[in-house]
Structures are given as structure tokens and as C-alpha cells.
């Protein structure tokens, strides 16, 4: 059926659905099974096989493959030339073991990548769009993937249309369909039947999947879903976005590449150096030494690269994302985790984010008198008392509820509950206190016949909302909105039952607004105008909202959220500036900002939207760093503010809830949307969605971002220290051992390649990864935000080199000592191996801190304790089990020696930490 040629009745009949009931839940399930979920066919995921082999492209694997080739060459050389079969077999084991490790590594990476993919998918599911749908006679939010043909949906400004829809009822509905038609302006929608030859762009009684509602609202019935929609037909043209690597990941990959070249250099150097050393000592090159020389080279190659780092990094970032979601902060991509921690400006809306969005009119001014209103909350009970003269105010209240879609209703427990926009609810409650309700006004009787014939919804750009009513055959526009805006569109003002020219009373009006606003009240003016029928029916927004007569101003209290004050203080202490950007009046904004500690003076500077309008970018650039309140701004101003702040190298997080905020959210480093009250479009544009709409969640997310970043730095430092130690102990062996010591020849490597691999893959990486769960080191929010231009290694290099050098020296000395005792090669290498293992296992407790081991409780991370215990035990076991002795070149040691290699390596950690603690105490 061509639904645009059918009447709404025929469409509903064809789809077998009742207009007032919608589908039943059961029927919807049945249709879902029949038509499938309402989504476009997913781009084929990277296949599991591909994901598995992906790790083979990592630099480390390339180095390991080279190591296998060297080991195989060495084995062949031993079998054929030197006839040293025991060394030959060792090389064979080495090659096999390295190959096994490549596969194990691929498996671990695959497993991690797969589970990261799953947890990201789970997070993405949480950010699915929802749409108000009629099922079983009740309107309810339904995940758009669950929509089926026949579903009746209700959309409003800021919603996505998902599924193709035939409109049943529209009210100033405008939809942006640029993705299908290229037309950038909103298209006005209608419900009338169209001719068969109407082209896609002209089918105005239809809505198409992928469009956004830019104005008004509408009710429609879904006619097709998923790949059957117009969007589905062109779906292959749409490019899926690729998952990008986060800046840290790029950083680490670049580091790994550099280290790979370094490894190459070291290998060539050691081989040449060993050969020259041989030549100088003996006058010839003894070929039997070549396999041993190669062994050293292989071990070095493996040592120089932090093999496990990329995998550990992506795990830690994913842990971070899950941690944030648990705190009600849903992030869309891993890179937001690290950006959050670097945030230096948070620009937030006022209403609903900093305040409770529970509005009550506490005072109003109408007909030239001020009235006080008693009662808080939604109960329509409370005295209205004149503060000045007593004059009728009914016309003001009647207009306020006619231009209003909100309602209050009693629930089962007789409590009044609000339905609709909080500002409008407050007016409904106010009018009810005076016995005026919308439903009573719309009831028809002998002398009253009112119909609301048009509704021009509120938008934050116009800052007004209007209805057109037909009252006893006459037409009237009722407009309410920001008083200053209403004022510019008004010609008259009602004072003591007489309409006076507004120009004469402008001052009076302004001072009234200011009086309310200075008391932190949100203000809203109500006005009316008589119009002729043609204007009433067909006038544009601009035609209607002019020549108004002001009836009065409401003063609405919207209390600040209690917890925000502390959050603002915490963020300020953390060097993060909190900026309020609001559509509200300047004085109201400043009063609330003062109450929340965003500014510290009642006279603080406030920049208004019209001032921004008058400024050049350069002028705005000058003022943004120390302006903390912007008032009466429109969404475009937000984008300009973000851009100028960014020019100051600021990392800007910005909240937004309306559809027009989407560009500003995209421009911000972290766009933040409200999960509950935000529009679907802003949620889509955001990097962080606040599931509870609370400002405090932003603070918590920044805190979590910093924590994760600090943990990442800790584990990177730990891994690199180990690499430095490994490389150094091996290089010292090559350079300093020029003659045999005991059973050790001048070419025996300090550690075998497999020992090095064991350390990198098991005893170092497992505990490192548990650092991702570490609690923050106390004062993360007392420091300023980090400089994003600095490398992730900034400030860590001295410590990496000092600790790495000490650890490497210790391993080398342990090896020399063992050699001097006359131990076998495998025993001496095992002494060196365990010295390294325990050296870094002790050090990891120190790595948790930027300061020293002694400044934290060492055993509070239970995952770390477990990982260390596992690494320690398994590293000892591989020296005891014959199989590993053969493969890794380990040997069992005497009990005293075990005790020595377990505890002596603790010394540097304790001594160096002690020195550092003393030094910092003195400083
Ligand atoms: P924020 O931008 O911090 O959320 P806000 O909600 O006050 O602040 P807007 O929603 O843009 O910003 O509102 C701006 C002004 O428009 C308000 O101060 C009020 O005067 C007026 N206004 C708000 N809601 C309505 C409404 N439903 N009908 C008419 N006027 C309204």
C-alpha cells in the first residue's frame, strides 16, 4: 500500500491497529518476530578469525617471529656445525616456546578484544533511542529497535524518527529530512492524502526513518521498519564509523614502534660487539659461539619491548568505561575516558542540571500589582495575597493555563504529580490555587466556547511559546516567554484593567523583572493579542508573536540541587572551572551561580547572549577565560564559547538538552547530554550521557577519568621499568663479561629469551593489569588538570631509568655472583631470572604511587595481591618442574638461595622509596 495516498483511517485499517489503543503488547511481540527488529542491517562485524590474527600484526609479534627464525638458525647451526646437541635442542625448544607464546598472546588479545567488544556493545545498548509509543492503550517509551509496523508513536521536538511513519495528527510539526532529500530546512508535515505521483520529498504526510523533529509535535503510525524503510533502501550508501584508537593507545603504539627499532639496533650491536670481542680475545671468530651470541640477541629483542602493554591498556580503558557506567556516566568511546580526566572547563546548563527543575511560582505581578503565593510542590493549595493593591489577576492566570500543555493529576496515594514541562506545571499549579484550570476553561457552556486551534511550541532560541485560540468566534494569540523578549514584541501593557502603551512603562516593567530575578526567581511573562481569522489560521510565528499586550510576570523558584555546591567546590579545587550557560535572565542566573559557589560575588560579571552577538571572535576570546555566567544565550552562542575556550588550550565539557545544542556538544571535547530529560538528538551527539541528569555525575566522571589515567600511567611505568631492567642486565652481560667466569662463557646471556618472555607476559603483565582497578591516590582532585599536549610519559622518565637501572644492575650482579660460586649456566640464569621477577613484584606496590611505597596502604588492592601471589608462585614453580627446566633453561635452587632471591630484590624498592620519602619530607 502507498500510505501517502491513503487516508489515516485506511492506513490504520490496513495496519490493523486502533488509533486510541495502539497495538497490544502480545501483537507487538508477534510482529517483531515477523518483521524483525527495527534496525538497519549491521555492517558485518570483524570476523572472529580476523580478530584473532589481528594481534599478529603487532610489532612485538614481528620481533618474536624474528626471534623464532634466529633460534631455528641457531639450532640448525648447532646440529650441523658445532654438534652441540644440548644447545641445539635448547634452541628448538626456544623456537617452539616462542611460537606457542605468540599463539597464547593472540588468544589473550582475542579474548580481551572480544570481551571489550561485548562490554562496549552492552554500553551502546544502554544508549539506544526511545520513542513514546501507544501500547495497550498506554503511552510508554519503547526502544526504537522494538518498533513494528502498526505502532502508534508520538514525537516532539528533538526526537529521532525511526521507522517510516504516516502522520495521523500534527501540530506545527517540522522535520529535518536532509539525509534523504538534501533539503536542510525543516519540512512542514500534514495529514491530508497526497496524489500518487508525489515524490519522496513531497510526501508531507509521511515521516522517514533517520529524520529529526525540529519543531512541534505529531502522532503517527509506523508503516515500515528496518530495511523496509526509505533509509533502509539506501543503507549501503551509509558508511559505518570505524572504531578509532584513543590518543593513549596511539601514544603507546608509537612508543612500541620506537622500541622495536631500538630493539633492532641493540640486536645488531650485540651481535657485532660479541663477534669483535671474540676476535680481540682469540684473534679469530670461533663459530661455535654463534648460537650463544644469537641467544643473547633473541633475549634482548624480547626484552626491549613491553609486549603486553597494548592489551593491558585496552583492558584498563574498558574497565574504566564500565566503572563510569556504574556511576551513571555512560561514555560512547574509550577516548572519552582519558579526555574526561583532562577537562579544564565544564560549561553547564542551569535548569535541571544545577537546579532541581521543580518549579513553583512564589510571586507574580499582574494588572499593576504584586502577589505572594503560598505553598510549595504540586499541591494546588495555597493563599494568593496581594502585596500592594488588590486588583483582579484572573486574565493573567487564564492565559497562562490556556497556553500550556502541562497537567497535574492525583495518584493512588492522593499526591499530586506533575505531567509535562516543569515551567508550565508551575503555572498550572498557580492557576489551580486560584481555582482556574484549563479543562474548566475549555468546557463549553452558554457563554463560553474556547478552542485551542494552534500551538507554537517553546523553543530556546525564540524563548517564547504561543497558542491561537478561538473564543466565542473571536481569535486571540496568547504568548508567554522570557519577559525581555516579550517586551520587545509588545506594544501594550495591562495596568489597572486598562491597556497602556508599553513604551511609557518599560522602566517599571524592567525593574519588576530585575526585582524578581535578583531574588533568584526565574521570570516569565504572559501576553495576549486579538487577531483576524486569516492571521489566526495561517500566520507565521513572526506574524503572530508581535503587537502583544503584556498581562503579567510570574516569578518562579527553582531551587539549586543541594549536592551541586560541593561538586562545584571539588571541581574548583581540582582546577576545573565551572561555567553556567543558561537561557534564563542574567540576574536570576547570577543569583543562582552565587548560591552554588560558581561565582564568589553578587556583582559577578554576566555576559548576555546579545552581547556575545555583538562581539567579534577576538573579543569573545579575551573574555571567556574568566567569565563564569552567560545568560539569555542561544544554542549558537554555546558553540562560539566552546571554540574560544578551546583556543586557550582548554579542554571543554559542555552540557546540552535541546535539539539545537547538538552542534555545541559536538564542538566540545566532551559533549554531555541528559539521559532522562535530554532529547534523543543531543544524546546522540554527546560523548557522555548522564543517566541521572545530575551535575555531580560530571564531577564523578572527571574523577574517574583522572583515576583511570593515573592507573594507566602507573602500569606503563611499571612495565617500562621492567623492560629497562631486562635490557640493561643483558647488555651489561654482553659488554662486561669478556672472559669466562666459572661455567659461564663470555657469550652466555644473563637471561634466556624465554625467561624474559615469561616476565613480560606473566609475572609483569598480570599484576600490571590489576593496577587498572586501583583506588585513586587520595589527592587526584586536588591537582590541576593534566596538560593534554604532554606525553603520557611526562615526568616519569627519571624514575623509569633510575629504578630500571638499579633493578638491571641487581639482576646482573646476581648473575655474576652465581657464576663466581661456580654454578651451572642454568642455575646462574635462574638466580638472575628470579631476582628480576621478585624485583618487579616488590616494586609493583611502589608503582601504585606517584610518591612512595610508604605513602599508601600497600595491600588495599586485593586483585593486585592475588595477581602478585600467582605470579610469585608460578615463577618459582617453573624453576622446579623438569619440563620448564628443559624449555626455559631454568634450574632448581637451594632453599636458602630461594629465600635470598625472594627477599634481597625487595631492598632497592624499600631503600629508594625511603630516600625519596626522606628527601620529600625535607623539601
Ligand atoms: P537552561 O538553558 O539553563 O536550561 P532555561 O531553561 O532557563 O535555562 P530556556 O529553557 O531557554 O533556558 O528558557 C529561557 C527562558 O524562556 C526562561 O527564562 C523563561 O522566561 C522562558 N521559558 C522557559 N520555558 C518556557 C515555556 N514553557 N513557555 C514560555 N516561556 C518559557
mmCIF file of N, CA and C in Angstrom, residues 441-538:
data_model
loop_
_atom_site.group_PDB
_atom_site.id
_atom_site.type_symbol
_atom_site.label_atom_id
_atom_site.label_comp_id
_atom_site.label_asym_id
_atom_site.label_seq_id
_atom_site.Cartn_x
_atom_site.Cartn_y
_atom_site.Cartn_z
ATOM 1 N N UNK A 441 -11.798 25.785 31.632
ATOM 2 C CA UNK A 441 -11.864 26.857 30.633
ATOM 3 C C UNK A 441 -12.296 26.327 29.268
ATOM 4 N N UNK A 442 -11.907 25.072 28.980
ATOM 5 C CA UNK A 442 -12.231 24.519 27.658
ATOM 6 C C UNK A 442 -13.610 23.861 27.616
ATOM 7 N N UNK A 443 -14.254 23.779 28.796
ATOM 8 C CA UNK A 443 -15.613 23.234 28.822
ATOM 9 C C UNK A 443 -16.563 24.228 28.145
ATOM 10 N N UNK A 444 -17.489 23.664 27.404
ATOM 11 C CA UNK A 444 -18.359 24.587 26.676
ATOM 12 C C UNK A 444 -19.663 24.809 27.452
ATOM 13 N N UNK A 445 -20.105 26.048 27.516
ATOM 14 C CA UNK A 445 -21.435 26.328 28.068
ATOM 15 C C UNK A 445 -22.016 27.537 27.331
ATOM 16 N N UNK A 446 -23.113 28.061 27.857
ATOM 17 C CA UNK A 446 -23.831 29.108 27.125
ATOM 18 C C UNK A 446 -22.978 30.323 26.803
ATOM 19 N N UNK A 447 -22.163 30.751 27.794
ATOM 20 C CA UNK A 447 -21.394 31.958 27.476
ATOM 21 C C UNK A 447 -19.900 31.692 27.347
ATOM 22 N N UNK A 448 -19.527 30.471 27.168
ATOM 23 C CA UNK A 448 -18.092 30.202 26.985
ATOM 24 C C UNK A 448 -17.870 29.125 25.939
ATOM 25 N N UNK A 449 -17.087 29.436 24.933
ATOM 26 C CA UNK A 449 -16.751 28.445 23.907
ATOM 27 C C UNK A 449 -15.322 28.719 23.430
ATOM 28 N N UNK A 450 -14.376 28.063 24.065
ATOM 29 C CA UNK A 450 -12.964 28.298 23.730
ATOM 30 C C UNK A 450 -12.361 27.047 23.096
ATOM 31 N N UNK A 451 -11.661 27.212 21.995
ATOM 32 C CA UNK A 451 -10.913 26.106 21.387
ATOM 33 C C UNK A 451 -9.494 26.556 21.125
ATOM 34 N N UNK A 452 -8.541 25.685 21.456
ATOM 35 C CA UNK A 452 -7.144 25.992 21.108
ATOM 36 C C UNK A 452 -6.937 25.458 19.700
ATOM 37 N N UNK A 453 -6.682 26.351 18.735
ATOM 38 C CA UNK A 453 -6.620 25.864 17.356
ATOM 39 C C UNK A 453 -5.190 25.711 16.833
ATOM 40 N N UNK A 454 -4.238 26.402 17.450
ATOM 41 C CA UNK A 454 -2.837 26.187 17.029
ATOM 42 C C UNK A 454 -1.933 26.250 18.240
ATOM 43 N N UNK A 455 -0.819 25.550 18.123
ATOM 44 C CA UNK A 455 0.156 25.590 19.208
ATOM 45 C C UNK A 455 1.551 25.759 18.601
ATOM 46 N N UNK A 456 2.241 26.819 19.000
ATOM 47 C CA UNK A 456 3.605 27.035 18.520
ATOM 48 C C UNK A 456 4.516 26.758 19.702
ATOM 49 N N UNK A 457 5.132 25.583 19.742
ATOM 50 C CA UNK A 457 5.818 25.153 20.962
ATOM 51 C C UNK A 457 6.980 26.078 21.337
ATOM 52 N N UNK A 458 7.378 25.962 22.595
ATOM 53 C CA UNK A 458 8.503 26.740 23.103
ATOM 54 C C UNK A 458 9.784 26.265 22.434
ATOM 55 N N UNK A 459 10.625 27.190 22.081
ATOM 56 C CA UNK A 459 11.997 26.769 21.775
ATOM 57 C C UNK A 459 12.973 27.778 22.359
ATOM 58 N N UNK A 460 14.174 27.260 22.661
ATOM 59 C CA UNK A 460 15.088 28.055 23.474
ATOM 60 C C UNK A 460 15.730 29.169 22.661
ATOM 61 N N UNK A 461 15.484 29.181 21.349
ATOM 62 C CA UNK A 461 16.005 30.275 20.549
ATOM 63 C C UNK A 461 15.053 31.478 20.606
ATOM 64 N N UNK A 462 13.762 31.193 20.326
ATOM 65 C CA UNK A 462 12.750 32.257 20.416
ATOM 66 C C UNK A 462 12.484 32.657 21.852
ATOM 67 N N UNK A 463 12.589 31.695 22.720
ATOM 68 C CA UNK A 463 12.280 31.852 24.142
ATOM 69 C C UNK A 463 10.827 32.250 24.366
ATOM 70 N N UNK A 464 9.958 31.785 23.486
ATOM 71 C CA UNK A 464 8.526 32.051 23.627
ATOM 72 C C UNK A 464 7.733 30.804 23.216
ATOM 73 N N UNK A 465 6.479 30.800 23.642
ATOM 74 C CA UNK A 465 5.553 29.744 23.232
ATOM 75 C C UNK A 465 4.201 30.410 23.041
ATOM 76 N N UNK A 466 3.473 29.992 22.015
ATOM 77 C CA UNK A 466 2.186 30.636 21.764
ATOM 78 C C UNK A 466 1.107 29.621 21.447
ATOM 79 N N UNK A 467 -0.131 30.019 21.695
ATOM 80 C CA UNK A 467 -1.271 29.274 21.159
ATOM 81 C C UNK A 467 -2.191 30.279 20.482
ATOM 82 N N UNK A 468 -2.950 29.772 19.546
ATOM 83 C CA UNK A 468 -4.003 30.600 18.969
ATOM 84 C C UNK A 468 -5.305 29.992 19.448
ATOM 85 N N UNK A 469 -6.186 30.827 20.000
ATOM 86 C CA UNK A 469 -7.470 30.286 20.450
ATOM 87 C C UNK A 469 -8.605 30.973 19.713
ATOM 88 N N UNK A 470 -9.689 30.210 19.614
ATOM 89 C CA UNK A 470 -10.912 30.801 19.083
ATOM 90 C C UNK A 470 -11.864 30.894 20.259
ATOM 91 N N UNK A 471 -12.248 32.125 20.587
ATOM 92 C CA UNK A 471 -13.076 32.316 21.789
ATOM 93 C C UNK A 471 -14.354 33.029 21.378
ATOM 94 N N UNK A 472 -15.432 32.307 21.469
ATOM 95 C CA UNK A 472 -16.739 32.852 21.086
ATOM 96 C C UNK A 472 -16.679 33.553 19.723
ATOM 97 N N UNK A 473 -16.013 32.883 18.771
ATOM 98 C CA UNK A 473 -15.979 33.423 17.420
ATOM 99 C C UNK A 473 -14.869 34.435 17.164
ATOM 100 N N UNK A 474 -14.139 34.812 18.196
ATOM 101 C CA UNK A 474 -13.017 35.754 18.034
ATOM 102 C C UNK A 474 -11.702 34.973 18.097
ATOM 103 N N UNK A 475 -10.669 35.579 17.497
ATOM 104 C CA UNK A 475 -9.381 34.890 17.527
ATOM 105 C C UNK A 475 -8.377 35.643 18.373
ATOM 106 N N UNK A 476 -7.610 34.899 19.129
ATOM 107 C CA UNK A 476 -6.653 35.510 20.040
ATOM 108 C C UNK A 476 -5.343 34.711 20.046
ATOM 109 N N UNK A 477 -4.242 35.434 20.111
ATOM 110 C CA UNK A 477 -2.949 34.756 20.301
ATOM 111 C C UNK A 477 -2.581 34.935 21.762
ATOM 112 N N UNK A 478 -2.141 33.873 22.392
ATOM 113 C CA UNK A 478 -1.605 34.014 23.752
ATOM 114 C C UNK A 478 -0.135 33.623 23.679
ATOM 115 N N UNK A 479 0.735 34.536 24.064
ATOM 116 C CA UNK A 479 2.172 34.250 24.002
ATOM 117 C C UNK A 479 2.757 34.390 25.395
ATOM 118 N N UNK A 480 3.540 33.396 25.785
ATOM 119 C CA UNK A 480 4.284 33.565 27.029
ATOM 120 C C UNK A 480 5.757 33.273 26.741
ATOM 121 N N UNK A 481 6.622 33.871 27.543
ATOM 122 C CA UNK A 481 8.040 33.670 27.288
ATOM 123 C C UNK A 481 8.901 34.544 28.161
ATOM 124 N N UNK A 482 10.186 34.602 27.836
ATOM 125 C CA UNK A 482 11.123 35.410 28.605
ATOM 126 C C UNK A 482 10.643 36.862 28.578
ATOM 127 N N UNK A 483 10.494 37.518 29.739
ATOM 128 C CA UNK A 483 9.899 38.857 29.784
ATOM 129 C C UNK A 483 10.598 39.853 28.868
ATOM 130 N N UNK A 484 11.919 39.831 28.823
ATOM 131 C CA UNK A 484 12.611 40.800 27.976
ATOM 132 C C UNK A 484 12.306 40.585 26.506
ATOM 133 N N UNK A 485 12.083 39.318 26.129
ATOM 134 C CA UNK A 485 11.747 39.036 24.733
ATOM 135 C C UNK A 485 10.309 39.476 24.436
ATOM 136 N N UNK A 486 9.426 39.152 25.368
ATOM 137 C CA UNK A 486 8.024 39.561 25.206
ATOM 138 C C UNK A 486 7.959 41.085 25.085
ATOM 139 N N UNK A 487 8.758 41.746 25.907
ATOM 140 C CA UNK A 487 8.759 43.210 25.909
ATOM 141 C C UNK A 487 9.082 43.767 24.527
ATOM 142 N N UNK A 488 10.081 43.178 23.878
ATOM 143 C CA UNK A 488 10.442 43.715 22.562
ATOM 144 C C UNK A 488 9.362 43.445 21.519
ATOM 145 N N UNK A 489 8.492 42.480 21.797
ATOM 146 C CA UNK A 489 7.419 42.186 20.845
ATOM 147 C C UNK A 489 6.080 42.788 21.278
ATOM 148 N N UNK A 490 6.101 43.607 22.342
ATOM 149 C CA UNK A 490 4.832 44.106 22.881
ATOM 150 C C UNK A 490 4.628 45.564 22.526
ATOM 151 N N UNK A 491 3.344 45.930 22.441
ATOM 152 C CA UNK A 491 3.005 47.349 22.248
ATOM 153 C C UNK A 491 2.210 47.863 23.435
ATOM 154 N N UNK A 492 1.550 46.936 24.156
ATOM 155 C CA UNK A 492 0.720 47.378 25.258
ATOM 156 C C UNK A 492 1.018 46.628 26.541
ATOM 157 N N UNK A 493 0.546 47.187 27.641
ATOM 158 C CA UNK A 493 0.702 46.520 28.925
ATOM 159 C C UNK A 493 -0.554 46.790 29.732
ATOM 160 N N UNK A 494 -1.076 45.762 30.386
ATOM 161 C CA UNK A 494 -2.340 45.898 31.130
ATOM 162 C C UNK A 494 -2.033 46.407 32.529
ATOM 163 N N UNK A 495 -2.513 47.598 32.833
ATOM 164 C CA UNK A 495 -2.304 48.177 34.162
ATOM 165 C C UNK A 495 -3.650 48.657 34.682
ATOM 166 N N UNK A 496 -4.049 48.167 35.835
ATOM 167 C CA UNK A 496 -5.327 48.546 36.443
ATOM 168 C C UNK A 496 -6.481 48.449 35.440
ATOM 169 N N UNK A 497 -6.558 47.297 34.790
ATOM 170 C CA UNK A 497 -7.638 46.977 33.849
ATOM 171 C C UNK A 497 -7.649 47.826 32.586
ATOM 172 N N UNK A 498 -6.605 48.607 32.357
ATOM 173 C CA UNK A 498 -6.541 49.427 31.142
ATOM 174 C C UNK A 498 -5.255 49.086 30.391
ATOM 175 N N UNK A 499 -5.362 48.984 29.047
ATOM 176 C CA UNK A 499 -4.159 48.732 28.254
ATOM 177 C C UNK A 499 -3.437 50.050 28.028
ATOM 178 N N UNK A 500 -2.180 50.106 28.491
ATOM 179 C CA UNK A 500 -1.385 51.326 28.344
ATOM 180 C C UNK A 500 -0.276 51.070 27.324
ATOM 181 N N UNK A 501 0.234 52.107 26.657
ATOM 182 C CA UNK A 501 1.350 51.875 25.722
ATOM 183 C C UNK A 501 2.587 51.418 26.492
ATOM 184 N N UNK A 502 3.203 50.374 25.989
ATOM 185 C CA UNK A 502 4.296 49.763 26.746
ATOM 186 C C UNK A 502 5.509 50.699 26.850
ATOM 187 N N UNK A 503 5.715 51.515 25.817
ATOM 188 C CA UNK A 503 6.898 52.362 25.785
ATOM 189 C C UNK A 503 7.020 53.209 27.051
ATOM 190 N N UNK A 504 5.878 53.663 27.552
ATOM 191 C CA UNK A 504 5.913 54.530 28.736
ATOM 192 C C UNK A 504 6.222 53.770 30.023
ATOM 193 N N UNK A 505 5.982 52.482 29.990
ATOM 194 C CA UNK A 505 6.111 51.719 31.244
ATOM 195 C C UNK A 505 7.269 50.714 31.218
ATOM 196 N N UNK A 506 8.110 50.885 30.239
ATOM 197 C CA UNK A 506 9.241 49.972 30.066
ATOM 198 C C UNK A 506 10.098 49.875 31.333
ATOM 199 N N UNK A 507 10.405 51.023 31.906
ATOM 200 C CA UNK A 507 11.259 51.087 33.099
ATOM 201 C C UNK A 507 10.637 50.306 34.252
ATOM 202 N N UNK A 508 9.356 50.559 34.446
ATOM 203 C CA UNK A 508 8.619 49.908 35.535
ATOM 204 C C UNK A 508 8.699 48.384 35.363
ATOM 205 N N UNK A 509 8.462 47.980 34.124
ATOM 206 C CA UNK A 509 8.470 46.565 33.807
ATOM 207 C C UNK A 509 9.859 45.975 34.052
ATOM 208 N N UNK A 510 10.886 46.660 33.560
ATOM 209 C CA UNK A 510 12.260 46.193 33.712
ATOM 210 C C UNK A 510 12.633 46.057 35.189
ATOM 211 N N UNK A 511 12.221 47.043 35.996
ATOM 212 C CA UNK A 511 12.635 46.994 37.395
ATOM 213 C C UNK A 511 11.914 45.849 38.106
ATOM 214 N N UNK A 512 10.696 45.539 37.628
ATOM 215 C CA UNK A 512 9.963 44.412 38.219
ATOM 216 C C UNK A 512 10.689 43.093 37.904
ATOM 217 N N UNK A 513 11.105 42.967 36.650
ATOM 218 C CA UNK A 513 11.837 41.748 36.265
ATOM 219 C C UNK A 513 13.096 41.612 37.131
ATOM 220 N N UNK A 514 13.805 42.729 37.254
ATOM 221 C CA UNK A 514 15.066 42.700 37.990
ATOM 222 C C UNK A 514 14.835 42.364 39.462
ATOM 223 N N UNK A 515 13.753 42.912 40.004
ATOM 224 C CA UNK A 515 13.435 42.647 41.416
ATOM 225 C C UNK A 515 13.241 41.132 41.621
ATOM 226 N N UNK A 516 12.481 40.513 40.721
ATOM 227 C CA UNK A 516 12.254 39.067 40.822
ATOM 228 C C UNK A 516 13.567 38.303 40.602
ATOM 229 N N UNK A 517 14.290 38.717 39.573
ATOM 230 C CA UNK A 517 15.487 37.964 39.173
ATOM 231 C C UNK A 517 16.565 38.052 40.243
ATOM 232 N N UNK A 518 16.682 39.207 40.879
ATOM 233 C CA UNK A 518 17.692 39.338 41.929
ATOM 234 C C UNK A 518 17.429 38.401 43.090
ATOM 235 N N UNK A 519 16.170 37.991 43.250
ATOM 236 C CA UNK A 519 15.847 37.016 44.294
ATOM 237 C C UNK A 519 15.964 35.589 43.766
ATOM 238 N N UNK A 520 16.727 35.421 42.687
ATOM 239 C CA UNK A 520 16.967 34.101 42.083
ATOM 240 C C UNK A 520 15.705 33.493 41.492
ATOM 241 N N UNK A 521 14.696 34.321 41.199
ATOM 242 C CA UNK A 521 13.472 33.780 40.605
ATOM 243 C C UNK A 521 13.599 33.788 39.086
ATOM 244 N N UNK A 522 13.100 32.732 38.496
ATOM 245 C CA UNK A 522 13.014 32.630 37.053
ATOM 246 C C UNK A 522 11.767 33.417 36.654
ATOM 247 N N UNK A 523 11.853 34.188 35.607
ATOM 248 C CA UNK A 523 10.709 35.025 35.272
ATOM 249 C C UNK A 523 10.128 34.633 33.922
ATOM 250 N N UNK A 524 8.845 34.866 33.803
ATOM 251 C CA UNK A 524 8.150 34.517 32.569
ATOM 252 C C UNK A 524 6.971 35.470 32.426
ATOM 253 N N UNK A 525 6.828 36.051 31.242
ATOM 254 C CA UNK A 525 5.731 36.994 31.036
ATOM 255 C C UNK A 525 4.649 36.348 30.180
ATOM 256 N N UNK A 526 3.396 36.790 30.403
ATOM 257 C CA UNK A 526 2.264 36.280 29.622
ATOM 258 C C UNK A 526 1.616 37.467 28.916
ATOM 259 N N UNK A 527 1.279 37.238 27.638
ATOM 260 C CA UNK A 527 0.699 38.346 26.881
ATOM 261 C C UNK A 527 -0.373 37.826 25.929
ATOM 262 N N UNK A 528 -1.206 38.752 25.431
ATOM 263 C CA UNK A 528 -2.277 38.357 24.503
ATOM 264 C C UNK A 528 -2.367 39.343 23.350
ATOM 265 N N UNK A 529 -3.105 38.919 22.334
ATOM 266 C CA UNK A 529 -3.333 39.796 21.193
ATOM 267 C C UNK A 529 -4.558 39.309 20.413
ATOM 268 N N UNK A 530 -5.409 40.238 19.982
ATOM 269 C CA UNK A 530 -6.540 39.871 19.124
ATOM 270 C C UNK A 530 -6.031 39.817 17.689
ATOM 271 N N UNK A 531 -6.422 38.785 16.923
ATOM 272 C CA UNK A 531 -6.032 38.745 15.515
ATOM 273 C C UNK A 531 -7.234 38.394 14.646
ATOM 274 N N UNK A 532 -7.101 38.658 13.349
ATOM 275 C CA UNK A 532 -8.196 38.267 12.454
ATOM 276 C C UNK A 532 -8.062 36.784 12.102
ATOM 277 N N UNK A 533 -9.081 36.277 11.453
ATOM 278 C CA UNK A 533 -9.154 34.846 11.199
ATOM 279 C C UNK A 533 -7.993 34.363 10.340
ATOM 280 N N UNK A 534 -7.678 35.145 9.285
ATOM 281 C CA UNK A 534 -6.629 34.706 8.359
ATOM 282 C C UNK A 534 -5.291 34.585 9.079
ATOM 283 N N UNK A 535 -4.948 35.618 9.874
ATOM 284 C CA UNK A 535 -3.689 35.548 10.623
ATOM 285 C C UNK A 535 -3.741 34.378 11.595
ATOM 286 N N UNK A 536 -4.883 34.236 12.266
ATOM 287 C CA UNK A 536 -5.018 33.167 13.253
ATOM 288 C C UNK A 536 -4.752 31.810 12.618
ATOM 289 N N UNK A 537 -5.306 31.589 11.442
ATOM 290 C CA UNK A 537 -5.210 30.261 10.836
ATOM 291 C C UNK A 537 -3.899 30.040 10.083
ATOM 292 N N UNK A 538 -3.426 31.121 9.417
ATOM 293 C CA UNK A 538 -2.298 30.878 8.522
ATOM 294 C C UNK A 538 -1.061 31.698 8.827
#
